[in-house]
Tab-separated table of C-alpha atoms in Angstrom:
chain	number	residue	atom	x	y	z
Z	1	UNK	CA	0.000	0.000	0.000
Z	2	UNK	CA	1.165	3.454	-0.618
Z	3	UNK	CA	2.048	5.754	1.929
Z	4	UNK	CA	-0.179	8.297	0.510
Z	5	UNK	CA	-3.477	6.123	1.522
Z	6	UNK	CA	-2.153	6.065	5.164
Z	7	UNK	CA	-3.382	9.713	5.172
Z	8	UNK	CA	-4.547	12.218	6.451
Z	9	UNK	CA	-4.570	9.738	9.698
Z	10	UNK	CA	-0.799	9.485	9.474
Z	11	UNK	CA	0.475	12.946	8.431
Z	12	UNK	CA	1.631	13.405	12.202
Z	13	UNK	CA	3.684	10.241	11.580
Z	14	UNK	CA	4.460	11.344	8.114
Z	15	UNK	CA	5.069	15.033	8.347
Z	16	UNK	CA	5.897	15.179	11.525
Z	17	UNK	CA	4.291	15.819	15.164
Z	18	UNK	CA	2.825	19.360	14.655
Z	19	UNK	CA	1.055	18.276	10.859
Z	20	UNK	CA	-2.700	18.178	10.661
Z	21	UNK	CA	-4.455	16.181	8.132
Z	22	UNK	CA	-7.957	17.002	6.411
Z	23	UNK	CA	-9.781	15.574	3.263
Z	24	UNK	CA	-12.191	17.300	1.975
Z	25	UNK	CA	-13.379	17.265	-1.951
Z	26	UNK	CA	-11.068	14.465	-3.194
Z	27	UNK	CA	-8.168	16.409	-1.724
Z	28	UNK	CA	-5.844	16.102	0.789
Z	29	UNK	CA	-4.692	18.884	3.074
Z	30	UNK	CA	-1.350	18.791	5.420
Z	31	UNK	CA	-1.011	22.347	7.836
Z	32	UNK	CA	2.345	22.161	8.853
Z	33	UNK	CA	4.716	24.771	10.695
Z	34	UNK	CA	6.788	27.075	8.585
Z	35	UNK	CA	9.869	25.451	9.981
Z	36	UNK	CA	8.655	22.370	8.088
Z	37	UNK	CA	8.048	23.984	5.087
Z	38	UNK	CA	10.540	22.864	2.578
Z	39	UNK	CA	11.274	19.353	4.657
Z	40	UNK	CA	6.948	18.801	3.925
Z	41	UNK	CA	7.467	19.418	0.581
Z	42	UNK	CA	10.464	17.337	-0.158
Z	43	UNK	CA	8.708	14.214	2.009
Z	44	UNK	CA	5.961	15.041	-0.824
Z	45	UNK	CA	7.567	14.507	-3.207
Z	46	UNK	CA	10.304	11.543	-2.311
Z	47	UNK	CA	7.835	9.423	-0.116
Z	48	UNK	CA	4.514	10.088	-1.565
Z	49	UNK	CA	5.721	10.338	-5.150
Z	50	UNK	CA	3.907	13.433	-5.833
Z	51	UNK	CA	6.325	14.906	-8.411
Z	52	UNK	CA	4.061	17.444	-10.447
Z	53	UNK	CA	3.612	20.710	-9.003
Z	54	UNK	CA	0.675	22.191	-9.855
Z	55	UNK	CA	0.303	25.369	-8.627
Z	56	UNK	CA	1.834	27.572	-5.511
Z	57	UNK	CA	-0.507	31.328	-4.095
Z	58	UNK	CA	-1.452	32.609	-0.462
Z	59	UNK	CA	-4.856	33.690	1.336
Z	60	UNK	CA	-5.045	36.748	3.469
Z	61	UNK	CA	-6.498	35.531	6.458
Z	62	UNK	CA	-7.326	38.651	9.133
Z	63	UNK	CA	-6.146	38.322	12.286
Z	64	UNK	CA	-4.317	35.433	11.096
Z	65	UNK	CA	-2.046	35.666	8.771
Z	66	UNK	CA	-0.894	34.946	5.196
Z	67	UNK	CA	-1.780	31.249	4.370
Z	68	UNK	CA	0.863	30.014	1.605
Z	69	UNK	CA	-0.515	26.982	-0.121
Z	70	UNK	CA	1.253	24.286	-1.987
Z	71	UNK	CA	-0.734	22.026	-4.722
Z	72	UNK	CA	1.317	18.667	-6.031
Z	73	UNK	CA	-0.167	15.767	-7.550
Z	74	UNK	CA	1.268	11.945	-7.348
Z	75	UNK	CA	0.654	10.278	-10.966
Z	76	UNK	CA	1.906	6.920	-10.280
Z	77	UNK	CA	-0.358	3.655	-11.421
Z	78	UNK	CA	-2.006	6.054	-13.807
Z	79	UNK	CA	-3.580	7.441	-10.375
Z	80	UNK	CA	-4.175	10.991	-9.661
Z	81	UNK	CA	-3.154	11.853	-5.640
Z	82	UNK	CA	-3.555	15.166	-5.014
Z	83	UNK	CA	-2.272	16.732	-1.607
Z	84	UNK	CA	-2.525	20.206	-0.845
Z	85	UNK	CA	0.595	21.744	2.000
Z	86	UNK	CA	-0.195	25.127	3.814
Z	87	UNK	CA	1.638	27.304	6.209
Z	88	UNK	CA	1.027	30.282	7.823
Z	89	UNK	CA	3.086	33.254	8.073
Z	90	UNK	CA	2.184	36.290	10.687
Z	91	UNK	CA	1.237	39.715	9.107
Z	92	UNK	CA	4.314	41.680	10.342
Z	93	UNK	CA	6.858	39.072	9.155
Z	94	UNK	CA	5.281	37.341	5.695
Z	95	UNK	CA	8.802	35.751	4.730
Z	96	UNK	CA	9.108	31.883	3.462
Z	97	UNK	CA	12.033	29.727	2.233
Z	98	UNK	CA	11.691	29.332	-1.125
Z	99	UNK	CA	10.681	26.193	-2.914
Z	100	UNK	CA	12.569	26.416	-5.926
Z	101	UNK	CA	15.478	23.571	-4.735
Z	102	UNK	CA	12.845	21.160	-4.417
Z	103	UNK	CA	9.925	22.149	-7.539
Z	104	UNK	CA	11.799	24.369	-10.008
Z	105	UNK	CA	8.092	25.146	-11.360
Z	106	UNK	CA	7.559	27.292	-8.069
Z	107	UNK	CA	9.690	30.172	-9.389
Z	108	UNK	CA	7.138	32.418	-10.905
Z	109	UNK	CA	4.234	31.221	-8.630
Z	110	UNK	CA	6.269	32.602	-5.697
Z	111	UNK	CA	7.621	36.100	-8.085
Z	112	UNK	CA	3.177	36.256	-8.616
Z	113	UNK	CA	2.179	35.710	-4.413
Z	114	UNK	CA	5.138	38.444	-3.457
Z	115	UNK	CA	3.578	40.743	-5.899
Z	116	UNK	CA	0.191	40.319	-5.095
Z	117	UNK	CA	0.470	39.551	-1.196
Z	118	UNK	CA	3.796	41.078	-0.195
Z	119	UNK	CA	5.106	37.862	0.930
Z	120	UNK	CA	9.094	37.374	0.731
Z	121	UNK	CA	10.794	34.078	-0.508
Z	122	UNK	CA	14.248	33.914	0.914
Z	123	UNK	CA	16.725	32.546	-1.828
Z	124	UNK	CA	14.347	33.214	-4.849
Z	125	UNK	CA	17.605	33.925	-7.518
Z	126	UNK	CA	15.023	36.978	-9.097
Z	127	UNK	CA	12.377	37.972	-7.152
Z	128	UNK	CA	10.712	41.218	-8.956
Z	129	UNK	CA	7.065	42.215	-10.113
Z	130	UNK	CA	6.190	39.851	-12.551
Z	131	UNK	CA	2.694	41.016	-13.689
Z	132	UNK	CA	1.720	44.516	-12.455
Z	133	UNK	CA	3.829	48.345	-14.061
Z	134	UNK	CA	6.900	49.253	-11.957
Z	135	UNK	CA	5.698	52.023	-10.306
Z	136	UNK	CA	2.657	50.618	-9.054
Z	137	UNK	CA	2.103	50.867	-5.309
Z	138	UNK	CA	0.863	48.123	-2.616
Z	139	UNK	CA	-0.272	44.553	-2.959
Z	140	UNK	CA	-3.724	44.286	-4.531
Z	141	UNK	CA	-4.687	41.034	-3.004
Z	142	UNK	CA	-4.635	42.039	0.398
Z	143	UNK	CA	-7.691	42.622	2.321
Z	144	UNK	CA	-6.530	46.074	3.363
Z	145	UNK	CA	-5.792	47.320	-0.009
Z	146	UNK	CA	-7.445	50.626	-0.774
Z	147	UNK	CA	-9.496	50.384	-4.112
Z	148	UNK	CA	-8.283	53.905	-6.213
Z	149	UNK	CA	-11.772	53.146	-8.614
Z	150	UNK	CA	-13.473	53.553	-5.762
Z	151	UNK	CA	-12.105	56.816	-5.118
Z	152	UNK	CA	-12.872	58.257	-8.542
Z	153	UNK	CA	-16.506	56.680	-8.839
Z	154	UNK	CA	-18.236	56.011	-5.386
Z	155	UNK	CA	-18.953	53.077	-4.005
Z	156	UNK	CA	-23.182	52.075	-5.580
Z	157	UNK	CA	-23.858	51.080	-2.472
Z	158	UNK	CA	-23.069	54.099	-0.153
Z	159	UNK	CA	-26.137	55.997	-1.279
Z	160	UNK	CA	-29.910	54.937	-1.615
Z	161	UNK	CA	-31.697	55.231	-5.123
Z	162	UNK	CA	-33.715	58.269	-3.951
Z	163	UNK	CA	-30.770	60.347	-1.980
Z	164	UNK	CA	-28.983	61.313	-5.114
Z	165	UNK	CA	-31.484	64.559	-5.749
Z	166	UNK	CA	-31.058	66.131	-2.219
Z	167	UNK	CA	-27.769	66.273	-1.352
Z	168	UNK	CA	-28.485	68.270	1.836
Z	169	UNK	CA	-31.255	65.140	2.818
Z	170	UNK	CA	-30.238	62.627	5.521
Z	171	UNK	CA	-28.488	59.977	5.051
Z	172	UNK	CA	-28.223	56.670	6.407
Z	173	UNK	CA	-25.417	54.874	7.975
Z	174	UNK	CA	-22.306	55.147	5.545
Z	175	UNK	CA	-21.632	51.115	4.963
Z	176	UNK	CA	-18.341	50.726	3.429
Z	177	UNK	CA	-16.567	47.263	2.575
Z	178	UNK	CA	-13.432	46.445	3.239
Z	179	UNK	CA	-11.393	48.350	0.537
Z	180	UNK	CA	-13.597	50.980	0.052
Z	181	UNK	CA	-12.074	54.190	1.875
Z	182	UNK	CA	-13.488	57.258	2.719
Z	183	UNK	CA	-13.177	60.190	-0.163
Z	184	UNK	CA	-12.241	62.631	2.833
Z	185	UNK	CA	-9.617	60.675	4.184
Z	186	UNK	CA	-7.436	59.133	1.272
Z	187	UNK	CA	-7.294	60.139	-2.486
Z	188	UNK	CA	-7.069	63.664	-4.201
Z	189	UNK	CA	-10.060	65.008	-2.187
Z	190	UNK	CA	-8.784	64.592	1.671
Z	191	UNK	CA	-9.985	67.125	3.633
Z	192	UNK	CA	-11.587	68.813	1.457
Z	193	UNK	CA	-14.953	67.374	1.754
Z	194	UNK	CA	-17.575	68.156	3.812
Z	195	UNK	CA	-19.005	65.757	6.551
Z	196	UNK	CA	-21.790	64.004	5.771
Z	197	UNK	CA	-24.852	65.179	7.107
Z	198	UNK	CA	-26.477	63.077	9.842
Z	199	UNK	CA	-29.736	62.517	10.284
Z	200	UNK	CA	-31.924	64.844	12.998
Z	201	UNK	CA	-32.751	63.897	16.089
Z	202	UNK	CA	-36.712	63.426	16.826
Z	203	UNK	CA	-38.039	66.397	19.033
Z	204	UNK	CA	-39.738	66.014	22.271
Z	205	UNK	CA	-43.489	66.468	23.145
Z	206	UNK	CA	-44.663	69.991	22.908
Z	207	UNK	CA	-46.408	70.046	26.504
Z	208	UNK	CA	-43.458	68.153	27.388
Z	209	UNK	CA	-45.429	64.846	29.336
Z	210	UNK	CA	-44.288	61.828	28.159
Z	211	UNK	CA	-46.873	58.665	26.140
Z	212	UNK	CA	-48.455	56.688	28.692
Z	213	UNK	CA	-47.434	53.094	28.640
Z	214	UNK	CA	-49.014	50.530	26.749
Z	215	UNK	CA	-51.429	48.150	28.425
Z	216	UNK	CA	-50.215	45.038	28.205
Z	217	UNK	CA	-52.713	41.856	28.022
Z	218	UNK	CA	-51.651	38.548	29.588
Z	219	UNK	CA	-53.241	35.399	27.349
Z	220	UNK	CA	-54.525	33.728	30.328
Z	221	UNK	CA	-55.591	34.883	33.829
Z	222	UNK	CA	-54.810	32.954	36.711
Z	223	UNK	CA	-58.213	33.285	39.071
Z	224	UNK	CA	-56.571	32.400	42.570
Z	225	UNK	CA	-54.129	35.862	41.860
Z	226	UNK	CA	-54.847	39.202	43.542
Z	227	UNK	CA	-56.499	41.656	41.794
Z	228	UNK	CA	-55.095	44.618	40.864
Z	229	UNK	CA	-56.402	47.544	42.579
Z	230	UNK	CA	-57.985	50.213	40.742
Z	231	UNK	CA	-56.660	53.222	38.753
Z	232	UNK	CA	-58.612	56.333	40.419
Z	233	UNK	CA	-57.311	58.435	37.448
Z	234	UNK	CA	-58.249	55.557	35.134
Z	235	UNK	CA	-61.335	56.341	32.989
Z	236	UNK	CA	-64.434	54.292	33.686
Z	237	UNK	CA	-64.270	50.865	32.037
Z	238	UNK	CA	-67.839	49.968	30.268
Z	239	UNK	CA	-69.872	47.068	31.936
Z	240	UNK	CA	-68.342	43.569	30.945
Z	241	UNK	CA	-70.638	41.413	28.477
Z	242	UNK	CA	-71.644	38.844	29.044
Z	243	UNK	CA	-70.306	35.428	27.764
Z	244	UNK	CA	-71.250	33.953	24.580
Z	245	UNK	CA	-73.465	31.285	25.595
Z	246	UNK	CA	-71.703	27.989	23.885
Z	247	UNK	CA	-74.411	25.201	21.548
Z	248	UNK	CA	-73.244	22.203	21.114
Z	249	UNK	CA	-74.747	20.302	17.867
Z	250	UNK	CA	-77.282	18.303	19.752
Z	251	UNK	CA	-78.520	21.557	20.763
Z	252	UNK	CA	-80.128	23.013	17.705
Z	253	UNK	CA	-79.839	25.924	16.271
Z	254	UNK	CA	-81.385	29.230	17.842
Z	255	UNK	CA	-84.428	29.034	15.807
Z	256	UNK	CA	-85.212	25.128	16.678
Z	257	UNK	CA	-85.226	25.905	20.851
Z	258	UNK	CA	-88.511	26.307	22.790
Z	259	UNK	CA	-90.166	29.073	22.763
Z	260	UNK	CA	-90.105	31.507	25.566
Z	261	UNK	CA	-93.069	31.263	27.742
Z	262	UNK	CA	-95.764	34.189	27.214
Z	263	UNK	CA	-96.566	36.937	29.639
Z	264	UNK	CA	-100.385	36.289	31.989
Z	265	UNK	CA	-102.794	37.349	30.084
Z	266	UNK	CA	-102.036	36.477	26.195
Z	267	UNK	CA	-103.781	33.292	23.933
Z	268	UNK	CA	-101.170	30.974	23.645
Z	269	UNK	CA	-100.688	30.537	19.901
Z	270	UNK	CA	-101.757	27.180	18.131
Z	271	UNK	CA	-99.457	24.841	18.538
Z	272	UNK	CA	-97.619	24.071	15.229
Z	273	UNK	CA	-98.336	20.587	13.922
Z	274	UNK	CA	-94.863	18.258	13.748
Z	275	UNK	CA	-93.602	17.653	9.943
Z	276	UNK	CA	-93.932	14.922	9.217
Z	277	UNK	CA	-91.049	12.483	8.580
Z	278	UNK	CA	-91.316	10.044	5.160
Z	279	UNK	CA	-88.659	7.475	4.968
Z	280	UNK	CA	-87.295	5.964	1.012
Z	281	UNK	CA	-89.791	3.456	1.381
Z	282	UNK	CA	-92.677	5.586	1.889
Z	283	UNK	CA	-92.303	7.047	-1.549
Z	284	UNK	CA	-93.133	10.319	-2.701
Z	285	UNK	CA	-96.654	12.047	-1.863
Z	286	UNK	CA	-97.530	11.663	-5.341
Z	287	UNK	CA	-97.355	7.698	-4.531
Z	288	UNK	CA	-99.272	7.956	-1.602
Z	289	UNK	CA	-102.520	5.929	-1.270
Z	290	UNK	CA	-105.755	8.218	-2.242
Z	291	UNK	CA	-108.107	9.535	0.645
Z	292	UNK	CA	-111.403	8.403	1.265
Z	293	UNK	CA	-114.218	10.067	0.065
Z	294	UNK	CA	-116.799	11.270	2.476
Z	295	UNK	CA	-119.555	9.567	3.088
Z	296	UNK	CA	-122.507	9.928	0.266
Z	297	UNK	CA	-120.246	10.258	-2.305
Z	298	UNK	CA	-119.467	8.000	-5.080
Z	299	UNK	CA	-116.465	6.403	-4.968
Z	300	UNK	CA	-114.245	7.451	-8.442
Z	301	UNK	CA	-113.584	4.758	-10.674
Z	302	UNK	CA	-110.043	2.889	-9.664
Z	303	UNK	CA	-107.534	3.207	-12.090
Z	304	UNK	CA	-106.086	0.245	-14.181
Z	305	UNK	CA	-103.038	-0.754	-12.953
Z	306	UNK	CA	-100.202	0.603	-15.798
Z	307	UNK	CA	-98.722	-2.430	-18.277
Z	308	UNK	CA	-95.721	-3.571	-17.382
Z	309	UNK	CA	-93.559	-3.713	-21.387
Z	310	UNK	CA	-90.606	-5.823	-21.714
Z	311	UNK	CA	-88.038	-4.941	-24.204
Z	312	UNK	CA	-89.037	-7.506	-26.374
Z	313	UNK	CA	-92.440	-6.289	-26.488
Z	314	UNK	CA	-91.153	-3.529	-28.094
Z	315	UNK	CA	-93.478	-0.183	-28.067
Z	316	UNK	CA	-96.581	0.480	-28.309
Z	317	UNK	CA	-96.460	1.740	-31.885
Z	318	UNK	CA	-94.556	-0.751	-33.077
Z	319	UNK	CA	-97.710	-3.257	-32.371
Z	320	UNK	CA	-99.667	-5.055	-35.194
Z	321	UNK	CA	-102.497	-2.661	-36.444
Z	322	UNK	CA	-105.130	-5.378	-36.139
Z	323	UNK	CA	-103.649	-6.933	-32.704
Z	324	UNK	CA	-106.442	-7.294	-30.023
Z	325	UNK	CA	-109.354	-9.070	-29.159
Z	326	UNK	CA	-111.153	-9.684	-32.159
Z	327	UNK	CA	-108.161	-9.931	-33.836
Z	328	UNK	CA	-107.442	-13.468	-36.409
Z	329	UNK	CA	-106.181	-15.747	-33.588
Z	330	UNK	CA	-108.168	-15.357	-30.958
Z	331	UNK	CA	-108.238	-13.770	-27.941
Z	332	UNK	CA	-105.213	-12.459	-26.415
Z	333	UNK	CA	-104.042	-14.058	-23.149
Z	334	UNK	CA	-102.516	-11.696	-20.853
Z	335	UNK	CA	-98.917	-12.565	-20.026
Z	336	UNK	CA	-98.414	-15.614	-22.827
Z	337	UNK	CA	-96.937	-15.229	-26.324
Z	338	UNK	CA	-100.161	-13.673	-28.397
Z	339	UNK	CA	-98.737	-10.691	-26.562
Z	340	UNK	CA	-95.768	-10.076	-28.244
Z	341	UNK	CA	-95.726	-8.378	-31.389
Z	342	UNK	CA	-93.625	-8.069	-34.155
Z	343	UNK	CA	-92.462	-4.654	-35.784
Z	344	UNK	CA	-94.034	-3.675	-39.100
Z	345	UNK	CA	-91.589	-3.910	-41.850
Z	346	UNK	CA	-91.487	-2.057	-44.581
Z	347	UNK	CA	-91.773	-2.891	-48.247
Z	348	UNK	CA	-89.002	-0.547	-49.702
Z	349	UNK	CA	-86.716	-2.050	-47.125
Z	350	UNK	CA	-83.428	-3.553	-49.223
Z	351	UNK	CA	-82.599	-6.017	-46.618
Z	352	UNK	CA	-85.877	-7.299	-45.711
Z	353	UNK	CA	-86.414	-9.186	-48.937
Z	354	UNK	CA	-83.084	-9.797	-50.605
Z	355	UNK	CA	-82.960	-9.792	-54.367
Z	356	UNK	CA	-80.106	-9.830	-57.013
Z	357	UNK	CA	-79.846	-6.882	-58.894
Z	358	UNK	CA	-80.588	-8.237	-62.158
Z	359	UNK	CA	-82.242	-11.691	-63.253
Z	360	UNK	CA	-80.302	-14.738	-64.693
Z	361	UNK	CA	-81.692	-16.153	-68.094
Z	362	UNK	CA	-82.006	-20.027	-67.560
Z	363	UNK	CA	-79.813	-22.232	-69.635
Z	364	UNK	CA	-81.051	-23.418	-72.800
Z	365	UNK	CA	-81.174	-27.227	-73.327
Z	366	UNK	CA	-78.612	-28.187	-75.670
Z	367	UNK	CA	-80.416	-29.805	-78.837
Z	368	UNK	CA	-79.243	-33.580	-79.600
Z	369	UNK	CA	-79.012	-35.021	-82.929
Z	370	UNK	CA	-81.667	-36.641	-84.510
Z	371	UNK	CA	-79.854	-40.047	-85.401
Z	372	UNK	CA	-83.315	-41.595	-86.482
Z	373	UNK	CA	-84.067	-38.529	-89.534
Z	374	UNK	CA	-79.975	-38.858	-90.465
Z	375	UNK	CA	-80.381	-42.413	-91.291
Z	376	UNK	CA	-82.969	-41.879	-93.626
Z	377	UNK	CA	-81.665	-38.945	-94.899
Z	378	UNK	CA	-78.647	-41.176	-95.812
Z	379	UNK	CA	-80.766	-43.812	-97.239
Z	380	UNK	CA	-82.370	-41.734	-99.101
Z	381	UNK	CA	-79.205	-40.214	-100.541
């Protein structure tokens, strides 16, 4: 197995007793000291065969330092091992041996991290600006570098969309990021600007008494706690209300209760007769049965019961013309097969009475020879 897999649970064996080991993202990180900076890298790259250096830069960490990170891969087995070493060097003293004995790549990655961070690589053979003019001024990477576009154009966010047509209006708290200095203390304009102006202070009361405070409302009152005594200066409260008597659903509604009972004196109105109550197998009141006539009357004639029709019965206008008593046949009998008629069909109907379109001649015998009349025709001859 290769010492590389043994990580990041080994780096203090590896890398020594002050290395910490992460993975995070495929990739391994090693913090060591910067005492142990060039022996880390050289363990990297003899022990855990990561010979390709990638890349070299630093992080400006506040109250921290400068973070100088270290990216080599291992590419042995045709099997990419990445392993990232960082250091930290303090703000007042960013200086670092230089890596160049042991990756010659690091050169201009450590000529770029001095430029842009400030950082100093002792025994770099040419370490000068490698990317920004000669006379520029500062490291621009830094978290404390001073932005000079932001001193020629200010900073969107330092005013709100409506302040920019009242320059004497208040204004609200100046929020500057890091970067971002103030016009009156650094660039062309220091000191000559005015201060801001700040934002009035509310007046007092004009009879000078201050708001009474706000009642405050508890959710729930405990009854077994004292009650407050009362406010003389208070205004009169109005009379409580009384509770909302509570119905439950067996209740009713308001209008189903009893009525209230009548003063002495008043007719007590007729009582109102119960609705009656008709279940599904009561049927409608159309179905009911009819009343009885009174007595002297003639009783109306009682309706025929209706014909039941089947489906093969068919309608009623689909029923022979002369079906019915007198009709050829007899009687009919109710309920047996004289009943059922057939449907009328009509004579123009194609596929009642099927015919071919046009008529076949018959055959004509075939005539056969008259061997009898030859013979004497032959004789004759």
């Amino acid at each position: 197995m290769n010492l590389y897999d043994t990580l990041p649970d080994a780096a203090a064996t590896v890398f020594g007793a002050e290395a910490v080991g992460s993975s995070a993202y495929d990739v391994l990180t090693v913090d060591v000291p910067v005492g142990s900076w060039i022996p880390s890298l050289e363990i990297a790259r003899d022990k855990l065969g990561c010979t390709y250096f990638d890349w070299l830069s630093a992080v400006d960490e506040p109250g921290t330092g400068f973070r100088i990170c270290a990216h080599v891969v291992s590419l042995e087995d045709h099997r990419v091992r990445r392993l990232l070493l960082r250091t930290t060097v303090p703000h007042s003293a960013p200086s670092l041996p230089s890596a160049i004995a042991v990756y010659a790549g690091a050169e201009w990655h450590e000529r770029e991290t001095f430029e842009m961070f400030g950082v100093t690589f002792t025994d770099h053979p040419h370490l000068v600006p490698l990317l920004l003019p000669e006379n520029f001024e500062g490291h621009p990477l830094r978290k404390d570098f001073v932005l000079a576009a932001r001193v020629a154009k200010a900073w969107p966010g330092a005013k709100e969309p409506g302040e920019t047509h009242d320059p004497d209006a208040p204004k609200r708290r100046q929020m500057l990021p890091p970067g971002v200095p103030d016009p009156n203390d650094w660039g062309p304009l220091k000191g000559q600007l005015p201060p801001a102006p700040t934002r009035p202070t509310r007046t007092p009361r004009r009879d000078g008494a201050t708001p009474p405070p706000r009642r405050t409302r508890a959710a729930t009152t405990d009854p077994a706690a004292p009650a407050a005594a009362p406010d003389p200066t208070a205004p009169a409260e109005a009379p409580a209300r009384p509770p909302r008597r509570s119905r439950s659903v067996t209740d009713g509604s308001a209008s189903q209760a009893a009525a209230p009972e009548l003063p002495p004196g008043e007719a007590e109105p007729p009582a109102r007769p119960p609705r009656r109550t008709r279940s599904v197998t009561d049927g409608s009141a159309s179905q009911a049965a009819a009343p009885e006539p009174p007595p002297g009357e003639a009783e109306p004639p009682a309706r025929p019961p209706r014909r039941s029709r089947s489906a093969a019965d068919g309608s009623a206008s689909q029923a022979a013309a002369g079906a019915g008593p007198d009709a050829e046949g007899g009687p009919a009998q109710p309920g047996g097969a004289d009943r059922r008629r057939t449907a009328p069909r009509s004579a123009d109907a194609p596929w009642h009475h099927a015919k071919p379109a046009f008529e076949e001649p018959a055959a004509e015998p075939k005539a056969t020879p008259d061997t009898d009349t030859d013979t004497e025709n032959g004789g004759d001859a």
